């Protein structure tokens, strides 16, 4: 039996994730997942690939918005969901441009100070519909400010297998999944094509190509060669180091830890 063991949302792209017991599934992914993003002075998205110190900023969802805090120096800021929003700009995320709302200069200054780099916080409003890559789109699929897909799933057996190959094990947070599950064999998620959780449908469309973010310790911000070096030795397909499965959505509803994954079809 395959069982949901962990659920995560990442309210601000590339900052710390937030463990959830239950999530609402929306048209573009889990509610509040990657709806905010930091951009540079040219409105180009920022991630830990460029600023590893982003790993040291954690986020909590509040009734009105977000609470962001630095895990080492303790500095914090509260961001109201309604903050700003009057001025809109086009932000670049990979090859996409999408309309986002600016927040406030004081918020931008706080993030700039914490990261020692000029940046601004932006928010994706409901009116912005960012399409999934047409090569993998099934219907009119959209996503948030994620790297490209609404949801990412990884099996616990997969990271267990990876850690057996490493001298120093790594935690799941290196891979930033939305759904973690127990049961099955390592990398069983590679073959997921259609499944449901609590009658919410998901469709596996593309293995997740991994990048240097996986080499950043999320507690310290320090970089190393692992686990990417080891993953590359046995998980390289189509010139990509793959770990986890990107998902599209079919339907809306809620998903909770402890619920069963019901497989409808796998790859042949």
PDB file of C-alpha atoms in Angstrom:
ATOM      1  CA  UNK A   1       0.000   0.000   0.000  1.00  0.00           C
ATOM      2  CA  UNK A   2       1.230   3.481  -0.886  1.00  0.00           C
ATOM      3  CA  UNK A   3       0.490   6.061   1.823  1.00  0.00           C
ATOM      4  CA  UNK A   4       1.028   9.823   1.963  1.00  0.00           C
ATOM      5  CA  UNK A   5       3.572  10.398   4.747  1.00  0.00           C
ATOM      6  CA  UNK A   6       4.486  14.082   4.303  1.00  0.00           C
ATOM      7  CA  UNK A   7       3.030  17.143   2.595  1.00  0.00           C
ATOM      8  CA  UNK A   8       4.829  20.427   1.955  1.00  0.00           C
ATOM      9  CA  UNK A   9       4.154  23.874   0.577  1.00  0.00           C
ATOM     10  CA  UNK A  10       6.794  26.479  -0.240  1.00  0.00           C
ATOM     11  CA  UNK A  11       4.976  29.830  -0.063  1.00  0.00           C
ATOM     12  CA  UNK A  12       7.973  31.848  -1.300  1.00  0.00           C
ATOM     13  CA  UNK A  13       9.837  30.185  -4.130  1.00  0.00           C
ATOM     14  CA  UNK A  14      13.197  28.712  -3.041  1.00  0.00           C
ATOM     15  CA  UNK A  15      12.774  29.620   0.640  1.00  0.00           C
ATOM     16  CA  UNK A  16      12.162  27.053   3.372  1.00  0.00           C
ATOM     17  CA  UNK A  17       9.186  24.746   3.080  1.00  0.00           C
ATOM     18  CA  UNK A  18       6.318  24.237   5.494  1.00  0.00           C
ATOM     19  CA  UNK A  19       5.084  20.786   6.559  1.00  0.00           C
ATOM     20  CA  UNK A  20       1.315  20.372   6.374  1.00  0.00           C
ATOM     21  CA  UNK A  21      -1.151  17.774   7.625  1.00  0.00           C
ATOM     22  CA  UNK A  22      -3.805  18.696   5.046  1.00  0.00           C
ATOM     23  CA  UNK A  23      -3.583  20.775   1.881  1.00  0.00           C
ATOM     24  CA  UNK A  24      -6.168  22.242  -0.445  1.00  0.00           C
ATOM     25  CA  UNK A  25      -5.569  21.375  -4.090  1.00  0.00           C
ATOM     26  CA  UNK A  26      -6.216  24.348  -6.386  1.00  0.00           C
ATOM     27  CA  UNK A  27      -6.075  24.852 -10.142  1.00  0.00           C
ATOM     28  CA  UNK A  28      -2.317  25.603 -10.019  1.00  0.00           C
ATOM     29  CA  UNK A  29      -1.091  23.317  -7.242  1.00  0.00           C
ATOM     30  CA  UNK A  30      -1.318  23.229  -3.460  1.00  0.00           C
ATOM     31  CA  UNK A  31      -2.855  26.335  -1.917  1.00  0.00           C
ATOM     32  CA  UNK A  32      -0.211  28.982  -1.109  1.00  0.00           C
ATOM     33  CA  UNK A  33       2.544  26.982  -2.809  1.00  0.00           C
ATOM     34  CA  UNK A  34       5.030  29.277  -4.569  1.00  0.00           C
ATOM     35  CA  UNK A  35       2.650  32.200  -4.895  1.00  0.00           C
ATOM     36  CA  UNK A  36       5.411  34.606  -3.801  1.00  0.00           C
ATOM     37  CA  UNK A  37       8.862  34.961  -5.343  1.00  0.00           C
ATOM     38  CA  UNK A  38      11.980  37.068  -5.046  1.00  0.00           C
ATOM     39  CA  UNK A  39      13.236  38.829  -8.168  1.00  0.00           C
ATOM     40  CA  UNK A  40      16.341  40.861  -8.926  1.00  0.00           C
ATOM     41  CA  UNK A  41      16.443  44.447 -10.137  1.00  0.00           C
ATOM     42  CA  UNK A  42      15.569  43.280 -13.649  1.00  0.00           C
ATOM     43  CA  UNK A  43      12.555  41.316 -12.370  1.00  0.00           C
ATOM     44  CA  UNK A  44      14.263  37.981 -13.055  1.00  0.00           C
ATOM     45  CA  UNK A  45      13.462  35.245 -10.556  1.00  0.00           C
ATOM     46  CA  UNK A  46      15.946  34.355  -7.823  1.00  0.00           C
ATOM     47  CA  UNK A  47      16.566  30.921  -6.308  1.00  0.00           C
ATOM     48  CA  UNK A  48      19.142  29.158  -4.177  1.00  0.00           C
ATOM     49  CA  UNK A  49      21.030  28.408  -7.390  1.00  0.00           C
ATOM     50  CA  UNK A  50      22.173  32.019  -7.291  1.00  0.00           C
ATOM     51  CA  UNK A  51      21.713  32.898  -3.605  1.00  0.00           C
ATOM     52  CA  UNK A  52      22.309  29.888  -1.351  1.00  0.00           C
ATOM     53  CA  UNK A  53      21.479  32.077   1.671  1.00  0.00           C
ATOM     54  CA  UNK A  54      17.810  31.826   0.677  1.00  0.00           C
ATOM     55  CA  UNK A  55      17.883  28.402   2.362  1.00  0.00           C
ATOM     56  CA  UNK A  56      18.204  30.181   5.722  1.00  0.00           C
ATOM     57  CA  UNK A  57      14.870  31.991   5.394  1.00  0.00           C
ATOM     58  CA  UNK A  58      11.880  29.986   6.599  1.00  0.00           C
ATOM     59  CA  UNK A  59       8.209  30.775   6.112  1.00  0.00           C
ATOM     60  CA  UNK A  60       5.044  30.202   8.103  1.00  0.00           C
ATOM     61  CA  UNK A  61       1.554  30.844   6.768  1.00  0.00           C
ATOM     62  CA  UNK A  62      -0.570  33.107   8.976  1.00  0.00           C
ATOM     63  CA  UNK A  63      -4.299  33.870   8.714  1.00  0.00           C
ATOM     64  CA  UNK A  64      -3.489  37.103   6.855  1.00  0.00           C
ATOM     65  CA  UNK A  65      -0.293  36.310   5.022  1.00  0.00           C
ATOM     66  CA  UNK A  66       3.226  35.155   5.832  1.00  0.00           C
ATOM     67  CA  UNK A  67       5.718  35.232   8.669  1.00  0.00           C
ATOM     68  CA  UNK A  68       9.315  34.987   7.404  1.00  0.00           C
ATOM     69  CA  UNK A  69      12.300  34.506   9.694  1.00  0.00           C
ATOM     70  CA  UNK A  70      16.033  33.966   9.399  1.00  0.00           C
ATOM     71  CA  UNK A  71      16.889  30.635  11.000  1.00  0.00           C
ATOM     72  CA  UNK A  72      20.319  31.762  12.230  1.00  0.00           C
ATOM     73  CA  UNK A  73      20.157  35.458  13.161  1.00  0.00           C
ATOM     74  CA  UNK A  74      16.490  35.420  14.219  1.00  0.00           C
ATOM     75  CA  UNK A  75      15.399  38.486  12.225  1.00  0.00           C
ATOM     76  CA  UNK A  76      11.809  38.295  11.024  1.00  0.00           C
ATOM     77  CA  UNK A  77       9.116  40.088   9.079  1.00  0.00           C
ATOM     78  CA  UNK A  78       5.336  39.746   8.747  1.00  0.00           C
ATOM     79  CA  UNK A  79       3.877  40.112   5.276  1.00  0.00           C
ATOM     80  CA  UNK A  80       0.186  40.844   4.889  1.00  0.00           C
ATOM     81  CA  UNK A  81      -1.406  39.156   1.895  1.00  0.00           C
ATOM     82  CA  UNK A  82      -2.962  42.492   0.964  1.00  0.00           C
ATOM     83  CA  UNK A  83       0.347  44.376   1.189  1.00  0.00           C
ATOM     84  CA  UNK A  84       0.989  46.354  -1.963  1.00  0.00           C
ATOM     85  CA  UNK A  85      -0.593  44.866  -5.044  1.00  0.00           C
ATOM     86  CA  UNK A  86      -1.353  48.085  -6.860  1.00  0.00           C
ATOM     87  CA  UNK A  87       1.731  48.092  -9.058  1.00  0.00           C
ATOM     88  CA  UNK A  88       2.245  45.146 -11.395  1.00  0.00           C
ATOM     89  CA  UNK A  89       5.279  44.094 -13.404  1.00  0.00           C
ATOM     90  CA  UNK A  90       6.196  41.247 -15.706  1.00  0.00           C
ATOM     91  CA  UNK A  91       8.602  38.869 -13.994  1.00  0.00           C
ATOM     92  CA  UNK A  92      10.771  36.348 -15.798  1.00  0.00           C
ATOM     93  CA  UNK A  93      10.897  32.761 -14.592  1.00  0.00           C
ATOM     94  CA  UNK A  94      12.912  30.533 -16.913  1.00  0.00           C
ATOM     95  CA  UNK A  95      11.463  31.137 -20.385  1.00  0.00           C
ATOM     96  CA  UNK A  96       8.149  32.471 -19.065  1.00  0.00           C
ATOM     97  CA  UNK A  97       7.027  35.984 -18.346  1.00  0.00           C
ATOM     98  CA  UNK A  98       4.082  36.421 -16.025  1.00  0.00           C
ATOM     99  CA  UNK A  99       2.355  39.376 -14.427  1.00  0.00           C
ATOM    100  CA  UNK A 100       2.985  39.707 -10.689  1.00  0.00           C
ATOM    101  CA  UNK A 101       2.275  42.290  -8.012  1.00  0.00           C
ATOM    102  CA  UNK A 102       4.956  44.212  -6.173  1.00  0.00           C
ATOM    103  CA  UNK A 103       4.701  44.359  -2.394  1.00  0.00           C
ATOM    104  CA  UNK A 104       6.319  47.219  -0.424  1.00  0.00           C
ATOM    105  CA  UNK A 105       9.769  48.854  -0.407  1.00  0.00           C
ATOM    106  CA  UNK A 106      10.213  48.064   3.298  1.00  0.00           C
ATOM    107  CA  UNK A 107       9.702  44.359   2.586  1.00  0.00           C
ATOM    108  CA  UNK A 108      12.153  44.515  -0.300  1.00  0.00           C
ATOM    109  CA  UNK A 109      14.718  46.181   1.957  1.00  0.00           C
ATOM    110  CA  UNK A 110      14.357  43.447   4.578  1.00  0.00           C
ATOM    111  CA  UNK A 111      14.980  40.666   2.056  1.00  0.00           C
ATOM    112  CA  UNK A 112      17.840  42.603   0.482  1.00  0.00           C
ATOM    113  CA  UNK A 113      19.483  42.973   3.890  1.00  0.00           C
ATOM    114  CA  UNK A 114      19.000  39.308   4.800  1.00  0.00           C
ATOM    115  CA  UNK A 115      20.461  38.096   1.498  1.00  0.00           C
ATOM    116  CA  UNK A 116      23.062  40.832   0.958  1.00  0.00           C
ATOM    117  CA  UNK A 117      21.675  41.297  -2.562  1.00  0.00           C
ATOM    118  CA  UNK A 118      19.181  43.714  -4.057  1.00  0.00           C
ATOM    119  CA  UNK A 119      15.847  41.988  -4.551  1.00  0.00           C
ATOM    120  CA  UNK A 120      12.106  42.498  -4.453  1.00  0.00           C
ATOM    121  CA  UNK A 121       9.241  40.293  -3.272  1.00  0.00           C
ATOM    122  CA  UNK A 122       6.403  39.765  -5.743  1.00  0.00           C
ATOM    123  CA  UNK A 123       3.084  37.913  -5.565  1.00  0.00           C
ATOM    124  CA  UNK A 124       1.221  35.936  -8.245  1.00  0.00           C
ATOM    125  CA  UNK A 125      -2.450  37.026  -8.230  1.00  0.00           C
ATOM    126  CA  UNK A 126      -5.293  34.714  -9.206  1.00  0.00           C
ATOM    127  CA  UNK A 127      -5.654  36.634 -12.459  1.00  0.00           C
ATOM    128  CA  UNK A 128      -2.245  35.444 -13.655  1.00  0.00           C
ATOM    129  CA  UNK A 129      -2.489  32.086 -15.415  1.00  0.00           C
ATOM    130  CA  UNK A 130       0.928  30.596 -16.122  1.00  0.00           C
ATOM    131  CA  UNK A 131       0.711  27.672 -18.516  1.00  0.00           C
ATOM    132  CA  UNK A 132       2.644  24.447 -18.090  1.00  0.00           C
ATOM    133  CA  UNK A 133       5.150  23.654 -20.864  1.00  0.00           C
ATOM    134  CA  UNK A 134       3.068  22.741 -23.913  1.00  0.00           C
ATOM    135  CA  UNK A 135       5.196  19.633 -24.478  1.00  0.00           C
ATOM    136  CA  UNK A 136       3.735  18.146 -21.272  1.00  0.00           C
ATOM    137  CA  UNK A 137       0.411  19.963 -20.990  1.00  0.00           C
ATOM    138  CA  UNK A 138      -2.606  17.680 -21.115  1.00  0.00           C
ATOM    139  CA  UNK A 139      -5.457  20.166 -20.910  1.00  0.00           C
ATOM    140  CA  UNK A 140      -5.180  23.860 -20.058  1.00  0.00           C
ATOM    141  CA  UNK A 141      -2.835  23.073 -17.185  1.00  0.00           C
ATOM    142  CA  UNK A 142      -1.397  25.978 -15.222  1.00  0.00           C
ATOM    143  CA  UNK A 143       1.116  26.264 -12.414  1.00  0.00           C
ATOM    144  CA  UNK A 144       2.237  28.777  -9.827  1.00  0.00           C
ATOM    145  CA  UNK A 145       5.753  30.240  -9.628  1.00  0.00           C
ATOM    146  CA  UNK A 146       7.200  26.713  -9.449  1.00  0.00           C
ATOM    147  CA  UNK A 147       9.972  25.689 -11.814  1.00  0.00           C
ATOM    148  CA  UNK A 148       7.323  24.382 -14.176  1.00  0.00           C
ATOM    149  CA  UNK A 149       4.750  21.963 -12.731  1.00  0.00           C
ATOM    150  CA  UNK A 150       2.045  22.139 -10.055  1.00  0.00           C
ATOM    151  CA  UNK A 151       3.166  19.261  -7.802  1.00  0.00           C
ATOM    152  CA  UNK A 152       6.270  17.115  -7.179  1.00  0.00           C
ATOM    153  CA  UNK A 153       6.111  13.634  -5.624  1.00  0.00           C
ATOM    154  CA  UNK A 154       8.950  11.496  -4.197  1.00  0.00           C
ATOM    155  CA  UNK A 155       8.810   8.094  -2.531  1.00  0.00           C
ATOM    156  CA  UNK A 156      10.491   7.588   0.846  1.00  0.00           C
ATOM    157  CA  UNK A 157      11.978   4.366  -0.522  1.00  0.00           C
ATOM    158  CA  UNK A 158      13.726   6.389  -3.212  1.00  0.00           C
ATOM    159  CA  UNK A 159      15.581   8.643  -0.791  1.00  0.00           C
ATOM    160  CA  UNK A 160      16.307   5.628   1.428  1.00  0.00           C
ATOM    161  CA  UNK A 161      17.984   3.967  -1.547  1.00  0.00           C
ATOM    162  CA  UNK A 162      19.969   7.111  -2.316  1.00  0.00           C
ATOM    163  CA  UNK A 163      21.100   7.453   1.292  1.00  0.00           C
ATOM    164  CA  UNK A 164      22.361   3.884   1.336  1.00  0.00           C
ATOM    165  CA  UNK A 165      24.773   4.954  -1.404  1.00  0.00           C
ATOM    166  CA  UNK A 166      25.967   8.108   0.379  1.00  0.00           C
ATOM    167  CA  UNK A 167      28.586   8.404   3.094  1.00  0.00           C
ATOM    168  CA  UNK A 168      26.524  11.137   4.741  1.00  0.00           C
ATOM    169  CA  UNK A 169      22.732  10.777   4.325  1.00  0.00           C
ATOM    170  CA  UNK A 170      20.718  13.781   3.172  1.00  0.00           C
ATOM    171  CA  UNK A 171      17.224  14.807   4.285  1.00  0.00           C
ATOM    172  CA  UNK A 172      14.225  15.016   2.001  1.00  0.00           C
ATOM    173  CA  UNK A 173      14.263  18.828   2.140  1.00  0.00           C
ATOM    174  CA  UNK A 174      17.151  18.855  -0.362  1.00  0.00           C
ATOM    175  CA  UNK A 175      14.604  17.829  -3.024  1.00  0.00           C
ATOM    176  CA  UNK A 176      11.668  20.111  -2.140  1.00  0.00           C
ATOM    177  CA  UNK A 177       8.771  17.701  -2.798  1.00  0.00           C
ATOM    178  CA  UNK A 178       5.106  18.498  -2.249  1.00  0.00           C
ATOM    179  CA  UNK A 179       4.131  14.875  -1.596  1.00  0.00           C
ATOM    180  CA  UNK A 180       6.188  12.150   0.082  1.00  0.00           C
ATOM    181  CA  UNK A 181       4.824   8.628   0.373  1.00  0.00           C
ATOM    182  CA  UNK A 182       5.763   5.322   1.955  1.00  0.00           C
ATOM    183  CA  UNK A 183       5.452   1.850   0.456  1.00  0.00           C
ATOM    184  CA  UNK A 184       6.449   0.302  -2.847  1.00  0.00           C
ATOM    185  CA  UNK A 185       9.959  -0.050  -4.179  1.00  0.00           C
ATOM    186  CA  UNK A 186      12.567   2.674  -4.799  1.00  0.00           C
ATOM    187  CA  UNK A 187      11.695   4.969  -7.712  1.00  0.00           C
ATOM    188  CA  UNK A 188       8.223   3.473  -8.163  1.00  0.00           C
ATOM    189  CA  UNK A 189       7.044   7.061  -8.751  1.00  0.00           C
ATOM    190  CA  UNK A 190       8.981   7.071 -12.041  1.00  0.00           C
ATOM    191  CA  UNK A 191       6.162   5.034 -13.538  1.00  0.00           C
ATOM    192  CA  UNK A 192       3.186   6.895 -12.086  1.00  0.00           C
ATOM    193  CA  UNK A 193       0.869   7.962 -14.897  1.00  0.00           C
ATOM    194  CA  UNK A 194      -2.491   8.436 -13.170  1.00  0.00           C
ATOM    195  CA  UNK A 195      -3.479   8.099  -9.524  1.00  0.00           C
ATOM    196  CA  UNK A 196      -5.819   9.566  -6.940  1.00  0.00           C
ATOM    197  CA  UNK A 197      -5.533  10.649  -3.322  1.00  0.00           C
ATOM    198  CA  UNK A 198      -8.864  11.206  -1.579  1.00  0.00           C
ATOM    199  CA  UNK A 199     -10.523  11.276  -5.035  1.00  0.00           C
ATOM    200  CA  UNK A 200      -8.221  14.071  -6.239  1.00  0.00           C
ATOM    201  CA  UNK A 201      -6.600  13.053  -9.509  1.00  0.00           C
ATOM    202  CA  UNK A 202      -2.908  13.445 -10.342  1.00  0.00           C
ATOM    203  CA  UNK A 203      -1.032  12.649 -13.547  1.00  0.00           C
ATOM    204  CA  UNK A 204       2.687  11.971 -13.789  1.00  0.00           C
ATOM    205  CA  UNK A 205       4.109  13.715 -16.844  1.00  0.00           C
ATOM    206  CA  UNK A 206       7.847  14.246 -16.440  1.00  0.00           C
ATOM    207  CA  UNK A 207      10.665  13.061 -14.212  1.00  0.00           C
ATOM    208  CA  UNK A 208      12.199  15.917 -12.247  1.00  0.00           C
ATOM    209  CA  UNK A 209      15.648  16.961 -13.438  1.00  0.00           C
ATOM    210  CA  UNK A 210      17.748  17.930 -10.458  1.00  0.00           C
ATOM    211  CA  UNK A 211      20.048  20.930 -10.066  1.00  0.00           C
ATOM    212  CA  UNK A 212      22.641  22.346  -7.670  1.00  0.00           C
ATOM    213  CA  UNK A 213      19.982  23.233  -5.081  1.00  0.00           C
ATOM    214  CA  UNK A 214      20.128  19.594  -3.959  1.00  0.00           C
ATOM    215  CA  UNK A 215      23.753  20.160  -2.885  1.00  0.00           C
ATOM    216  CA  UNK A 216      22.873  23.006  -0.484  1.00  0.00           C
ATOM    217  CA  UNK A 217      22.485  22.158   3.202  1.00  0.00           C
ATOM    218  CA  UNK A 218      19.142  23.736   4.109  1.00  0.00           C
ATOM    219  CA  UNK A 219      20.269  24.378   7.696  1.00  0.00           C
ATOM    220  CA  UNK A 220      23.586  26.056   6.964  1.00  0.00           C
ATOM    221  CA  UNK A 221      23.458  27.189   3.338  1.00  0.00           C
ATOM    222  CA  UNK A 222      26.753  25.392   2.669  1.00  0.00           C
ATOM    223  CA  UNK A 223      27.317  23.635  -0.658  1.00  0.00           C
ATOM    224  CA  UNK A 224      28.949  20.275  -1.384  1.00  0.00           C
ATOM    225  CA  UNK A 225      29.175  17.808  -4.280  1.00  0.00           C
ATOM    226  CA  UNK A 226      26.561  15.452  -2.872  1.00  0.00           C
ATOM    227  CA  UNK A 227      24.016  14.090  -3.415  1.00  0.00           C
ATOM    228  CA  UNK A 228      24.177  15.210  -7.060  1.00  0.00           C
ATOM    229  CA  UNK A 229      27.476  13.427  -7.672  1.00  0.00           C
ATOM    230  CA  UNK A 230      26.108  10.067  -6.544  1.00  0.00           C
ATOM    231  CA  UNK A 231      22.733  10.567  -8.225  1.00  0.00           C
ATOM    232  CA  UNK A 232      24.489  11.274 -11.509  1.00  0.00           C
ATOM    233  CA  UNK A 233      26.111   7.825 -11.407  1.00  0.00           C
ATOM    234  CA  UNK A 234      22.830   5.942 -11.650  1.00  0.00           C
ATOM    235  CA  UNK A 235      19.920   8.339 -12.232  1.00  0.00           C
ATOM    236  CA  UNK A 236      20.997  10.110 -15.434  1.00  0.00           C
ATOM    237  CA  UNK A 237      18.467   9.762 -18.241  1.00  0.00           C
ATOM    238  CA  UNK A 238      18.234  11.963 -21.348  1.00  0.00           C
ATOM    239  CA  UNK A 239      21.202  13.989 -20.082  1.00  0.00           C
ATOM    240  CA  UNK A 240      19.331  14.913 -16.883  1.00  0.00           C
ATOM    241  CA  UNK A 241      19.882  13.745 -13.311  1.00  0.00           C
ATOM    242  CA  UNK A 242      16.368  12.673 -12.343  1.00  0.00           C
ATOM    243  CA  UNK A 243      14.790  12.251  -8.933  1.00  0.00           C
ATOM    244  CA  UNK A 244      11.031  12.491  -8.327  1.00  0.00           C
ATOM    245  CA  UNK A 245       8.059  12.887 -10.636  1.00  0.00           C
ATOM    246  CA  UNK A 246       6.347  16.102 -11.752  1.00  0.00           C
ATOM    247  CA  UNK A 247       2.560  15.969 -11.623  1.00  0.00           C
ATOM    248  CA  UNK A 248      -0.397  17.675 -13.244  1.00  0.00           C
ATOM    249  CA  UNK A 249      -3.794  17.923 -11.582  1.00  0.00           C
ATOM    250  CA  UNK A 250      -7.161  16.438 -12.397  1.00  0.00           C
ATOM    251  CA  UNK A 251      -9.831  17.828 -10.121  1.00  0.00           C
ATOM    252  CA  UNK A 252      -9.832  19.734  -6.843  1.00  0.00           C
ATOM    253  CA  UNK A 253     -10.215  18.802  -3.203  1.00  0.00           C
ATOM    254  CA  UNK A 254      -8.069  18.130  -0.156  1.00  0.00           C
ATOM    255  CA  UNK A 255      -5.202  15.750   0.498  1.00  0.00           C
ATOM    256  CA  UNK A 256      -4.009  14.677   3.950  1.00  0.00           C
ATOM    257  CA  UNK A 257      -1.135  12.779   5.508  1.00  0.00           C
ATOM    258  CA  UNK A 258      -2.145   9.158   6.043  1.00  0.00           C
ATOM    259  CA  UNK A 259      -4.321   8.877   2.963  1.00  0.00           C
ATOM    260  CA  UNK A 260      -3.793   6.131   0.394  1.00  0.00           C
ATOM    261  CA  UNK A 261      -2.466   6.620  -3.113  1.00  0.00           C
ATOM    262  CA  UNK A 262      -4.726   4.703  -5.489  1.00  0.00           C
ATOM    263  CA  UNK A 263      -2.911   3.880  -8.731  1.00  0.00           C
ATOM    264  CA  UNK A 264      -5.070   4.028 -11.853  1.00  0.00           C
ATOM    265  CA  UNK A 265      -2.365   3.364 -14.417  1.00  0.00           C
ATOM    266  CA  UNK A 266       1.420   3.132 -14.700  1.00  0.00           C
ATOM    267  CA  UNK A 267       3.816   3.217 -17.617  1.00  0.00           C
ATOM    268  CA  UNK A 268       3.915   0.042 -19.660  1.00  0.00           C
TER     269      UNK A 268
END
